[in-house]
mmCIF file of C-alpha atoms and ligand atoms in Angstrom:
data_model
loop_
_atom_site.group_PDB
_atom_site.id
_atom_site.type_symbol
_atom_site.label_atom_id
_atom_site.label_comp_id
_atom_site.label_asym_id
_atom_site.label_seq_id
_atom_site.Cartn_x
_atom_site.Cartn_y
_atom_site.Cartn_z
ATOM 1 C CA MET A 28 -57.429 -72.058 32.161
ATOM 2 C CA ARG A 29 -59.509 -74.927 33.520
ATOM 3 C CA ILE A 30 -58.687 -78.207 32.016
ATOM 4 C CA ALA A 31 -59.544 -81.792 32.802
ATOM 5 C CA ASP A 32 -56.717 -84.023 34.126
ATOM 6 C CA PHE A 33 -54.318 -85.521 31.731
ATOM 7 C CA ALA A 34 -55.547 -89.534 33.121
ATOM 8 C CA LEU A 35 -52.760 -90.973 31.391
ATOM 9 C CA GLU A 36 -49.940 -88.552 32.804
ATOM 10 C CA ARG A 37 -51.644 -88.808 36.213
ATOM 11 C CA TYR A 38 -51.318 -92.949 36.190
ATOM 12 C CA PHE A 39 -47.786 -92.754 34.669
ATOM 13 C CA ALA A 40 -46.894 -90.501 37.548
ATOM 14 C CA ARG A 41 -48.005 -92.578 40.139
ATOM 15 C CA TRP A 42 -46.077 -95.675 38.553
ATOM 16 C CA GLU A 43 -43.667 -94.937 35.977
ATOM 17 C CA PHE A 44 -40.600 -94.306 37.784
ATOM 18 C CA ALA A 45 -41.518 -96.865 40.317
ATOM 19 C CA VAL A 46 -41.731 -100.173 38.346
ATOM 20 C CA GLU A 47 -39.406 -102.589 37.069
ATOM 21 C CA HIS A 48 -40.619 -102.605 33.478
ATOM 22 C CA VAL A 49 -42.668 -100.020 31.711
ATOM 23 C CA LEU A 50 -44.423 -101.903 29.137
ATOM 24 C CA GLY A 51 -47.121 -99.166 28.231
ATOM 25 C CA ALA A 52 -44.579 -96.876 27.228
ATOM 26 C CA SER A 53 -45.152 -95.261 23.959
ATOM 27 C CA ASP A 54 -41.575 -94.152 23.171
ATOM 28 C CA VAL A 55 -38.482 -96.360 22.052
ATOM 29 C CA GLU A 56 -35.560 -96.903 24.082
ATOM 30 C CA GLY A 57 -33.668 -93.830 24.367
ATOM 31 C CA TRP A 58 -29.911 -93.259 23.366
ATOM 32 C CA SER A 59 -27.610 -92.632 25.719
ATOM 33 C CA MET A 60 -25.937 -89.603 25.450
ATOM 34 C CA ALA A 61 -22.123 -90.874 24.659
ATOM 35 C CA GLU A 62 -23.806 -92.989 21.786
ATOM 36 C CA LEU A 63 -25.894 -89.929 20.340
ATOM 37 C CA VAL A 64 -22.842 -87.749 20.613
ATOM 38 C CA GLU A 65 -20.622 -90.356 18.479
ATOM 39 C CA LEU A 66 -23.001 -89.904 15.497
ATOM 40 C CA ALA A 67 -22.101 -86.330 15.544
ATOM 41 C CA ASP A 68 -20.575 -84.973 12.271
ATOM 42 C CA ASP A 69 -17.606 -82.591 12.163
ATOM 43 C CA GLU A 70 -20.118 -79.449 12.468
ATOM 44 C CA THR A 71 -22.353 -80.599 15.197
ATOM 45 C CA ARG A 72 -19.189 -81.702 16.961
ATOM 46 C CA ALA A 73 -18.008 -78.465 16.927
ATOM 47 C CA MET A 74 -21.434 -77.171 17.918
ATOM 48 C CA TRP A 75 -21.369 -79.513 20.522
ATOM 49 C CA ASN A 76 -17.874 -78.866 22.056
ATOM 50 C CA GLY A 77 -18.391 -75.107 21.409
ATOM 51 C CA LEU A 78 -22.020 -74.825 22.811
ATOM 52 C CA ARG A 79 -22.700 -72.080 25.343
ATOM 53 C CA LEU A 80 -25.487 -72.220 27.562
ATOM 54 C CA GLY A 81 -27.420 -69.067 27.083
ATOM 55 C CA TYR A 82 -30.997 -68.469 25.673
ATOM 56 C CA THR A 83 -31.675 -69.570 22.217
ATOM 57 C CA GLU A 84 -33.530 -68.417 19.272
ATOM 58 C CA SER A 85 -37.307 -68.538 19.895
ATOM 59 C CA THR A 86 -38.315 -70.332 16.768
ATOM 60 C CA GLY A 87 -35.647 -72.863 17.260
ATOM 61 C CA HIS A 88 -32.041 -72.922 15.856
ATOM 62 C CA PRO A 89 -31.848 -72.207 12.012
ATOM 63 C CA LYS A 90 -30.385 -75.488 11.244
ATOM 64 C CA LEU A 91 -32.272 -77.429 13.463
ATOM 65 C CA ARG A 92 -35.507 -75.898 11.570
ATOM 66 C CA GLY A 93 -33.543 -76.591 8.179
ATOM 67 C CA GLU A 94 -32.810 -80.303 9.109
ATOM 68 C CA ILE A 95 -36.342 -80.763 10.584
ATOM 69 C CA ALA A 96 -37.728 -79.354 7.062
ATOM 70 C CA ARG A 97 -35.986 -82.046 5.219
ATOM 71 C CA LEU A 98 -38.542 -84.719 6.741
ATOM 72 C CA TYR A 99 -41.076 -82.912 4.131
ATOM 73 C CA ASP A 100 -41.418 -82.752 0.597
ATOM 74 C CA SER A 101 -42.509 -78.889 0.415
ATOM 75 C CA VAL A 102 -41.494 -77.528 3.942
ATOM 76 C CA GLU A 103 -38.719 -74.806 4.253
ATOM 77 C CA ALA A 104 -36.717 -74.176 7.674
ATOM 78 C CA ASP A 105 -39.257 -71.137 8.155
ATOM 79 C CA ASP A 106 -42.270 -73.482 7.845
ATOM 80 C CA VAL A 107 -40.996 -75.274 11.116
ATOM 81 C CA LEU A 108 -41.445 -74.056 14.811
ATOM 82 C CA VAL A 109 -39.586 -75.756 17.410
ATOM 83 C CA PHE A 110 -41.314 -76.731 20.934
ATOM 84 C CA ALA A 111 -40.503 -78.032 24.184
ATOM 85 C CA GLY A 112 -41.829 -81.564 22.777
ATOM 86 C CA ALA A 113 -45.070 -82.050 20.724
ATOM 87 C CA GLU A 114 -46.865 -81.552 23.809
ATOM 88 C CA GLU A 115 -46.125 -77.876 23.825
ATOM 89 C CA ALA A 116 -46.858 -77.727 20.246
ATOM 90 C CA VAL A 117 -50.305 -79.366 20.504
ATOM 91 C CA PHE A 118 -51.374 -76.990 23.407
ATOM 92 C CA CYS A 119 -49.969 -73.577 21.532
ATOM 93 C CA LEU A 120 -51.755 -75.033 18.436
ATOM 94 C CA PHE A 121 -55.009 -75.478 19.630
ATOM 95 C CA ASN A 122 -55.183 -72.505 22.094
ATOM 96 C CA THR A 123 -54.130 -70.120 19.275
ATOM 97 C CA SER A 124 -56.139 -71.899 16.234
ATOM 98 C CA VAL A 125 -59.482 -72.579 17.634
ATOM 99 C CA GLU A 126 -61.974 -70.833 19.865
ATOM 100 C CA ALA A 127 -65.397 -70.858 21.377
ATOM 101 C CA GLY A 128 -67.912 -72.295 19.097
ATOM 102 C CA ASP A 129 -65.704 -74.112 16.746
ATOM 103 C CA HIS A 130 -66.099 -77.642 16.155
ATOM 104 C CA VAL A 131 -63.270 -79.887 16.212
ATOM 105 C CA ILE A 132 -62.939 -83.545 14.950
ATOM 106 C CA VAL A 133 -60.179 -86.041 16.756
ATOM 107 C CA THR A 134 -59.579 -89.555 16.344
ATOM 108 C CA TRP A 135 -60.432 -91.726 19.175
ATOM 109 C CA PRO A 136 -59.286 -93.352 21.653
ATOM 110 C CA GLY A 137 -56.308 -91.141 21.344
ATOM 111 C CA TYR A 138 -53.614 -89.043 23.126
ATOM 112 C CA GLN A 139 -55.641 -87.233 25.469
ATOM 113 C CA SER A 140 -54.237 -83.664 24.915
ATOM 114 C CA LEU A 141 -55.122 -83.718 21.278
ATOM 115 C CA TYR A 142 -58.941 -83.375 22.303
ATOM 116 C CA GLU A 143 -58.746 -81.935 25.859
ATOM 117 C CA VAL A 144 -56.653 -78.904 24.642
ATOM 118 C CA ALA A 145 -59.378 -78.041 22.425
ATOM 119 C CA ARG A 146 -62.108 -78.492 24.659
ATOM 120 C CA ALA A 147 -60.371 -76.029 27.133
ATOM 121 C CA ALA A 148 -60.083 -73.409 24.376
ATOM 122 C CA GLY A 149 -63.877 -73.461 23.777
ATOM 123 C CA ALA A 150 -64.160 -75.766 21.007
ATOM 124 C CA HIS A 151 -67.159 -78.253 20.428
ATOM 125 C CA VAL A 152 -65.054 -81.318 19.936
ATOM 126 C CA SER A 153 -66.269 -84.866 18.188
ATOM 127 C CA LEU A 154 -64.409 -87.878 18.931
ATOM 128 C CA HIS A 155 -64.137 -89.947 15.644
ATOM 129 C CA ALA A 156 -64.285 -93.543 17.067
ATOM 130 C CA LEU A 157 -61.608 -95.912 15.093
ATOM 131 C CA ARG A 158 -63.331 -99.345 14.309
ATOM 132 C CA GLU A 159 -62.076 -102.290 16.232
ATOM 133 C CA ASP A 160 -64.117 -104.867 14.196
ATOM 134 C CA ASP A 161 -62.469 -103.383 11.103
ATOM 135 C CA GLY A 162 -59.031 -103.739 12.207
ATOM 136 C CA TRP A 163 -58.607 -100.203 14.211
ATOM 137 C CA SER A 164 -59.499 -98.689 10.732
ATOM 138 C CA LEU A 165 -59.883 -95.111 10.081
ATOM 139 C CA ASP A 166 -63.619 -94.777 8.349
ATOM 140 C CA VAL A 167 -62.739 -91.606 5.980
ATOM 141 C CA ASP A 168 -66.320 -91.693 4.559
ATOM 142 C CA ARG A 169 -67.898 -91.596 8.300
ATOM 143 C CA LEU A 170 -65.289 -88.872 9.247
ATOM 144 C CA ILE A 171 -65.998 -86.381 5.907
ATOM 145 C CA ARG A 172 -69.655 -87.115 6.709
ATOM 146 C CA SER A 173 -69.490 -85.854 10.000
ATOM 147 C CA PHE A 174 -67.504 -82.349 8.766
ATOM 148 C CA ARG A 175 -70.062 -79.406 10.046
ATOM 149 C CA PRO A 176 -70.337 -75.813 8.641
ATOM 150 C CA GLU A 177 -68.351 -74.583 11.844
ATOM 151 C CA THR A 178 -65.625 -77.861 11.591
ATOM 152 C CA ARG A 179 -62.500 -75.879 11.634
ATOM 153 C CA MET A 180 -59.986 -78.726 12.194
ATOM 154 C CA VAL A 181 -59.636 -82.486 11.538
ATOM 155 C CA VAL A 182 -57.274 -83.945 13.912
ATOM 156 C CA VAL A 183 -55.622 -87.348 12.582
ATOM 157 C CA ASN A 184 -52.930 -89.137 14.942
ATOM 158 C CA ALA A 185 -51.704 -91.688 12.506
ATOM 159 C CA PRO A 186 -49.489 -94.075 13.235
ATOM 160 C CA HIS A 187 -52.219 -93.781 15.991
ATOM 161 C CA ASN A 188 -51.462 -94.055 19.846
ATOM 162 C CA PRO A 189 -52.721 -96.385 21.209
ATOM 163 C CA THR A 190 -53.932 -98.883 18.227
ATOM 164 C CA GLY A 191 -51.396 -98.533 15.789
ATOM 165 C CA MET A 192 -53.584 -97.626 12.955
ATOM 166 C CA LEU A 193 -52.271 -96.641 9.679
ATOM 167 C CA PRO A 194 -54.856 -95.191 6.915
ATOM 168 C CA SER A 195 -54.141 -96.426 3.371
ATOM 169 C CA GLU A 196 -52.170 -93.512 1.564
ATOM 170 C CA ALA A 197 -55.303 -92.894 -0.792
ATOM 171 C CA ASP A 198 -57.576 -93.053 2.394
ATOM 172 C CA TRP A 199 -55.154 -90.298 3.484
ATOM 173 C CA ARG A 200 -55.047 -88.250 0.461
ATOM 174 C CA ARG A 201 -58.826 -88.469 0.165
ATOM 175 C CA LEU A 202 -59.247 -87.158 3.597
ATOM 176 C CA ALA A 203 -56.664 -84.206 2.989
ATOM 177 C CA GLU A 204 -58.624 -83.400 -0.408
ATOM 178 C CA ALA A 205 -62.065 -83.238 1.632
ATOM 179 C CA CYS A 206 -60.711 -80.807 4.276
ATOM 180 C CA ALA A 207 -59.122 -78.478 1.884
ATOM 181 C CA GLN A 208 -62.306 -78.664 -0.245
ATOM 182 C CA ALA A 209 -64.196 -77.666 2.977
ATOM 183 C CA ARG A 210 -61.543 -75.190 4.142
ATOM 184 C CA ILE A 211 -60.890 -77.418 7.357
ATOM 185 C CA ARG A 212 -57.496 -77.133 8.450
ATOM 186 C CA LEU A 213 -56.063 -80.691 8.400
ATOM 187 C CA VAL A 214 -53.798 -81.672 11.662
ATOM 188 C CA GLY A 215 -51.352 -84.445 11.498
ATOM 189 C CA ASP A 216 -49.962 -85.797 14.654
ATOM 190 C CA GLU A 217 -47.304 -87.582 13.158
ATOM 191 C CA VAL A 218 -45.058 -88.448 15.793
ATOM 192 C CA TYR A 219 -44.819 -92.064 15.200
ATOM 193 C CA ARG A 220 -44.052 -91.744 11.775
ATOM 194 C CA PHE A 221 -41.308 -93.702 10.191
ATOM 195 C CA LEU A 222 -42.105 -96.510 12.175
ATOM 196 C CA GLU A 223 -44.177 -98.671 9.546
ATOM 197 C CA HIS A 224 -44.220 -102.372 10.117
ATOM 198 C CA ASP A 225 -43.978 -104.963 7.212
ATOM 199 C CA GLY A 226 -42.672 -102.920 4.572
ATOM 200 C CA ALA A 227 -46.061 -100.623 4.567
ATOM 201 C CA ALA A 228 -44.810 -97.153 3.500
ATOM 202 C CA THR A 229 -44.368 -94.108 5.232
ATOM 203 C CA LEU A 230 -47.714 -91.697 4.277
ATOM 204 C CA PRO A 231 -47.147 -88.371 3.015
ATOM 205 C CA ALA A 232 -47.054 -85.948 5.892
ATOM 206 C CA ALA A 233 -50.213 -83.672 6.496
ATOM 207 C CA ALA A 234 -48.046 -80.556 5.756
ATOM 208 C CA ASP A 235 -47.549 -81.841 2.112
ATOM 209 C CA LEU A 236 -50.921 -82.357 1.337
ATOM 210 C CA ASP A 237 -52.271 -79.399 1.776
ATOM 211 C CA ASP A 238 -50.673 -75.647 2.401
ATOM 212 C CA ARG A 239 -53.050 -75.065 5.490
ATOM 213 C CA ALA A 240 -52.544 -78.626 7.151
ATOM 214 C CA VAL A 241 -50.257 -78.947 9.911
ATOM 215 C CA SER A 242 -47.807 -81.561 10.947
ATOM 216 C CA ILE A 243 -46.782 -82.524 14.508
ATOM 217 C CA GLY A 244 -43.594 -84.183 15.108
ATOM 218 C CA VAL A 245 -41.163 -84.601 17.908
ATOM 219 C CA MET A 246 -37.798 -86.249 18.878
ATOM 220 C CA SER A 247 -39.416 -88.729 21.232
ATOM 221 C CA LYS A 248 -41.109 -91.968 19.453
ATOM 222 C CA SER A 249 -39.134 -93.063 16.462
ATOM 223 C CA PHE A 250 -36.036 -91.006 16.869
ATOM 224 C CA ALA A 251 -35.968 -92.341 20.699
ATOM 225 C CA LEU A 252 -34.597 -89.262 22.271
ATOM 226 C CA ALA A 253 -37.711 -88.427 24.617
ATOM 227 C CA GLY A 254 -35.230 -86.827 26.996
ATOM 228 C CA LEU A 255 -34.618 -84.091 24.697
ATOM 229 C CA ARG A 256 -38.168 -82.633 24.678
ATOM 230 C CA ILE A 257 -37.570 -80.978 21.380
ATOM 231 C CA GLY A 258 -40.818 -81.454 18.936
ATOM 232 C CA TRP A 259 -42.244 -78.944 16.632
ATOM 233 C CA LEU A 260 -45.001 -77.799 14.164
ATOM 234 C CA ALA A 261 -44.496 -77.745 9.964
ATOM 235 C CA THR A 262 -46.580 -75.902 8.113
ATOM 236 C CA ARG A 263 -46.992 -73.836 4.904
ATOM 237 C CA ASP A 264 -49.511 -71.851 6.593
ATOM 238 C CA ARG A 265 -47.232 -69.167 8.521
ATOM 239 C CA SER A 266 -49.692 -67.337 10.241
ATOM 240 C CA VAL A 267 -50.292 -70.613 12.549
ATOM 241 C CA LEU A 268 -46.386 -70.317 13.384
ATOM 242 C CA ASP A 269 -46.862 -66.760 14.126
ATOM 243 C CA ARG A 270 -49.709 -67.065 16.588
ATOM 244 C CA CYS A 271 -47.979 -70.209 18.112
ATOM 245 C CA ALA A 272 -44.664 -68.272 18.593
ATOM 246 C CA ARG A 273 -46.433 -65.408 20.213
ATOM 247 C CA LEU A 274 -48.010 -67.754 22.913
ATOM 248 C CA LYS A 275 -44.775 -69.819 23.034
ATOM 249 C CA ASP A 276 -43.185 -66.253 24.537
ATOM 250 C CA TYR A 277 -45.319 -67.643 27.888
ATOM 251 C CA THR A 278 -44.833 -71.062 27.844
ATOM 252 C CA THR A 279 -41.033 -71.789 27.376
ATOM 253 C CA ILE A 280 -39.590 -68.598 25.220
ATOM 254 C CA CYS A 281 -37.201 -70.902 23.652
ATOM 255 C CA SER A 282 -35.631 -74.465 23.760
ATOM 256 C CA SER A 283 -33.093 -76.037 25.421
ATOM 257 C CA ALA A 284 -29.426 -75.143 24.209
ATOM 258 C CA PRO A 285 -27.965 -78.626 24.492
ATOM 259 C CA SER A 286 -31.232 -80.487 23.094
ATOM 260 C CA GLU A 287 -31.198 -78.233 19.928
ATOM 261 C CA VAL A 288 -27.927 -79.585 19.246
ATOM 262 C CA LEU A 289 -28.599 -83.133 20.051
ATOM 263 C CA ALA A 290 -31.913 -83.562 18.114
ATOM 264 C CA LEU A 291 -30.073 -81.823 14.966
ATOM 265 C CA ILE A 292 -26.894 -84.592 15.592
ATOM 266 C CA GLY A 293 -30.018 -87.286 15.572
ATOM 267 C CA LEU A 294 -31.730 -85.866 12.856
ATOM 268 C CA ARG A 295 -28.628 -85.716 10.732
ATOM 269 C CA ALA A 296 -27.772 -89.368 11.515
ATOM 270 C CA ARG A 297 -31.783 -90.160 11.098
ATOM 271 C CA ASP A 298 -31.060 -93.445 8.801
ATOM 272 C CA ARG A 299 -29.305 -94.951 11.818
ATOM 273 C CA VAL A 300 -31.310 -93.840 14.614
ATOM 274 C CA LEU A 301 -34.490 -94.766 12.702
ATOM 275 C CA ALA A 302 -33.042 -98.024 11.754
ATOM 276 C CA ARG A 303 -32.059 -99.104 15.412
ATOM 277 C CA SER A 304 -35.589 -98.157 16.323
ATOM 278 C CA ARG A 305 -37.220 -100.256 13.486
ATOM 279 C CA GLU A 306 -35.023 -102.899 14.662
ATOM 280 C CA ILE A 307 -36.227 -102.851 18.460
ATOM 281 C CA VAL A 308 -40.053 -102.651 17.387
ATOM 282 C CA ALA A 309 -39.468 -105.138 14.895
ATOM 283 C CA GLY A 310 -37.857 -108.071 17.759
ATOM 284 C CA ASN A 311 -40.876 -107.111 20.004
ATOM 285 C CA LEU A 312 -43.485 -107.683 17.631
ATOM 286 C CA GLY A 313 -42.106 -110.900 17.006
ATOM 287 C CA VAL A 314 -41.920 -111.639 20.560
ATOM 288 C CA LEU A 315 -45.374 -110.425 21.194
ATOM 289 C CA ASP A 316 -46.995 -112.277 17.844
ATOM 290 C CA ASP A 317 -45.660 -115.825 19.666
ATOM 291 C CA PHE A 318 -47.178 -114.345 22.924
ATOM 292 C CA PHE A 319 -50.476 -113.467 22.082
ATOM 293 C CA ALA A 320 -50.774 -116.803 20.000
ATOM 294 C CA ARG A 321 -49.982 -118.772 23.062
ATOM 295 C CA ARG A 322 -52.452 -116.947 25.234
ATOM 296 C CA ALA A 323 -55.260 -116.356 22.865
ATOM 297 C CA GLU A 324 -57.900 -117.695 25.489
ATOM 298 C CA ALA A 325 -56.759 -114.519 27.540
ATOM 299 C CA LEU A 326 -55.783 -111.724 25.302
ATOM 300 C CA ALA A 327 -56.439 -110.668 21.945
ATOM 301 C CA TRP A 328 -54.992 -108.016 19.683
ATOM 302 C CA ILE A 329 -55.002 -106.746 16.417
ATOM 303 C CA ARG A 330 -51.272 -106.327 15.067
ATOM 304 C CA PRO A 331 -50.551 -102.731 14.867
ATOM 305 C CA ARG A 332 -49.483 -101.309 11.383
ATOM 306 C CA ALA A 333 -47.070 -98.786 12.391
ATOM 307 C CA GLY A 334 -45.786 -97.135 15.690
ATOM 308 C CA SER A 335 -44.504 -98.365 18.863
ATOM 309 C CA ILE A 336 -47.569 -99.134 20.616
ATOM 310 C CA GLY A 337 -50.827 -101.810 20.328
ATOM 311 C CA PHE A 338 -53.993 -101.927 22.084
ATOM 312 C CA PRO A 339 -54.862 -105.809 23.072
ATOM 313 C CA ARG A 340 -58.240 -106.701 24.664
ATOM 314 C CA LEU A 341 -58.828 -108.875 27.463
ATOM 315 C CA VAL A 342 -61.155 -111.823 26.186
ATOM 316 C CA PRO A 343 -64.372 -112.195 28.475
ATOM 317 C CA GLY A 344 -64.234 -115.104 30.609
ATOM 318 C CA GLY A 345 -60.956 -115.639 29.991
ATOM 319 C CA PRO A 346 -57.868 -116.188 32.562
ATOM 320 C CA ALA A 347 -57.094 -112.314 32.404
ATOM 321 C CA GLY A 348 -60.280 -111.464 33.665
ATOM 322 C CA SER A 349 -62.532 -109.136 32.139
ATOM 323 C CA SER A 350 -61.524 -105.592 33.854
ATOM 324 C CA ALA A 351 -58.263 -103.996 32.277
ATOM 325 C CA ASP A 352 -58.260 -102.051 35.634
ATOM 326 C CA ARG A 353 -58.037 -105.037 37.544
ATOM 327 C CA PHE A 354 -55.541 -106.866 35.401
ATOM 328 C CA ALA A 355 -52.997 -103.699 35.044
ATOM 329 C CA ALA A 356 -53.317 -103.421 38.818
ATOM 330 C CA GLY A 357 -52.756 -107.035 39.756
ATOM 331 C CA LEU A 358 -49.935 -107.154 37.306
ATOM 332 C CA VAL A 359 -48.156 -103.903 38.540
ATOM 333 C CA GLU A 360 -48.287 -104.986 42.247
ATOM 334 C CA LYS A 361 -47.444 -108.909 41.754
ATOM 335 C CA THR A 362 -44.382 -108.302 39.040
ATOM 336 C CA GLY A 363 -43.464 -104.868 38.401
ATOM 337 C CA VAL A 364 -44.776 -104.465 35.036
ATOM 338 C CA LEU A 365 -46.710 -101.497 33.961
ATOM 339 C CA LEU A 366 -49.753 -101.601 31.287
ATOM 340 C CA LEU A 367 -51.825 -98.742 30.552
ATOM 341 C CA PRO A 368 -55.540 -99.855 31.151
ATOM 342 C CA SER A 369 -57.835 -98.136 28.672
ATOM 343 C CA SER A 370 -59.478 -96.305 31.225
ATOM 344 C CA THR A 371 -56.373 -93.936 30.874
ATOM 345 C CA PHE A 372 -58.036 -93.210 27.616
ATOM 346 C CA GLY A 373 -61.603 -93.017 28.759
ATOM 347 C CA PHE A 374 -62.047 -96.061 26.644
ATOM 348 C CA GLY A 375 -63.611 -98.848 28.681
ATOM 349 C CA ASP A 376 -62.308 -101.300 30.464
ATOM 350 C CA SER A 377 -61.403 -104.016 28.320
ATOM 351 C CA HIS A 378 -58.150 -102.861 26.613
ATOM 352 C CA PHE A 379 -54.434 -101.856 27.726
ATOM 353 C CA ARG A 380 -51.862 -100.241 25.823
ATOM 354 C CA ILE A 381 -48.780 -102.303 25.204
ATOM 355 C CA GLY A 382 -45.442 -100.481 24.107
ATOM 356 C CA LEU A 383 -43.184 -102.079 21.413
ATOM 357 C CA GLY A 384 -40.173 -99.879 21.838
ATOM 358 C CA ARG A 385 -38.405 -100.598 24.900
ATOM 359 C CA THR A 386 -35.410 -103.576 24.960
ATOM 360 C CA ASP A 387 -36.609 -104.712 28.383
ATOM 361 C CA LEU A 388 -40.049 -106.184 26.654
ATOM 362 C CA PRO A 389 -38.587 -110.025 26.592
ATOM 363 C CA GLN A 390 -38.385 -109.736 30.358
ATOM 364 C CA ALA A 391 -41.447 -108.009 31.105
ATOM 365 C CA ILE A 392 -43.709 -110.414 28.776
ATOM 366 C CA GLU A 393 -41.842 -113.460 30.737
ATOM 367 C CA ALA A 394 -43.366 -111.862 33.841
ATOM 368 C CA VAL A 395 -46.826 -111.431 32.458
ATOM 369 C CA ASP A 396 -46.632 -114.751 31.208
ATOM 370 C CA GLY A 397 -45.844 -116.125 34.851
ATOM 371 C CA PHE A 398 -48.414 -113.693 36.354
ATOM 372 C CA LEU A 399 -51.351 -115.427 33.898
ATOM 373 C CA GLY A 400 -50.010 -118.939 34.732
ATOM 374 C CA GLY A 401 -51.040 -122.314 33.467
HETATM 375 C C1 PLP B 528 -50.018 -88.955 19.648
HETATM 376 C C2 PLP B 528 -49.030 -87.977 20.561
HETATM 377 N N1 PLP B 528 -48.990 -86.600 20.216
HETATM 378 C C3 PLP B 528 -48.281 -86.205 20.912
HETATM 379 C C4 PLP B 528 -47.362 -86.934 22.286
HETATM 380 C C5 PLP B 528 -46.455 -85.704 22.895
HETATM 381 O O1 PLP B 528 -45.183 -85.986 22.863
HETATM 382 P P1 PLP B 528 -43.870 -85.794 23.614
HETATM 383 O O2 PLP B 528 -44.290 -86.217 25.144
HETATM 384 O O3 PLP B 528 -42.998 -86.040 23.259
HETATM 385 O O4 PLP B 528 -44.106 -84.145 23.527
HETATM 386 C C6 PLP B 528 -47.455 -88.127 22.118
HETATM 387 C C7 PLP B 528 -46.889 -88.854 23.534
HETATM 388 O O5 PLP B 528 -46.940 -89.721 24.248
HETATM 389 C C8 PLP B 528 -48.026 -88.884 21.679
HETATM 390 O O6 PLP B 528 -48.835 -90.118 21.881
#
């Protein structure tokens, strides 16, 4: 298989564990093991204490799949397949559901594997650009107009990495309906679901809107448990899961036994887990509102509607300069604060990704303030 480098991951590989503050991260500050285990109920505590480190069920622990299914309205445990993170789910989905000559539409800028794996599988990929001049909105009419007879899949990441886009529920339902009518599979990358800001409602999951649609989920982002490497696909179209399970036999075979139990603990305690994540993100959004208001001559941003990421832009001629690559390089060299320049998304040189989920954000922003001077 030939596949282009994952630019964002290569950038992280260089810097992520060598810097003081990862301000470009997409996840929420991870739980400590001790705090997470404290959340266990009687059953999961017994599972944890009695855990044997053998192979696990290839599709995922039945109790874990059952708990994941509860995140949806019309999904059962057998409509869920567990993977090593959303990344393996994406890899297996595209490699088994699209083939040479298929057309796939993917929101953009975006998480590279959502279009790169499809391309590597031989698909023609159209990138559906979100419109910054319209608040990073998803233009559903334009998206529907871009359907072709050979379109097999429409992939929408919402809440969106890196812009924080969240479509209206009416637009989202309209898109799902148009996909269903055209026999196009809608794929919702919903890894930031449940992190909606300012009272915005959680969208219905793709898998609940159409019986062929697929939802991608993970413990890494809203659930703040990235180290578990537990993700999943949920769909009522079991033929999709069956094909993925056959490929998974060649990737990881089955999930990590401790991670499955810890994910189950986190999901059963999801009210507390999500409340913690929302509190961290809301606090950081407040810090950033103040920062961007004070630094308007250097940086402009469209406040994310959901998720744990924003995508600010350098103001041309302003004190941050006009190259995001140079700004990020200077910042990390001088202060040890890591941002992700938009070149890692193949999206020009004017934007950078900023993460809202880490508890050291106030210190990191103080360092950025010092770097900007004035
Ligand atoms: C939109 C999107 N999908 C999928 C993933 C993959 O998630 P994980 O790294 O937990 O497998 C990410 C991670 O950043 C993401 O942002």
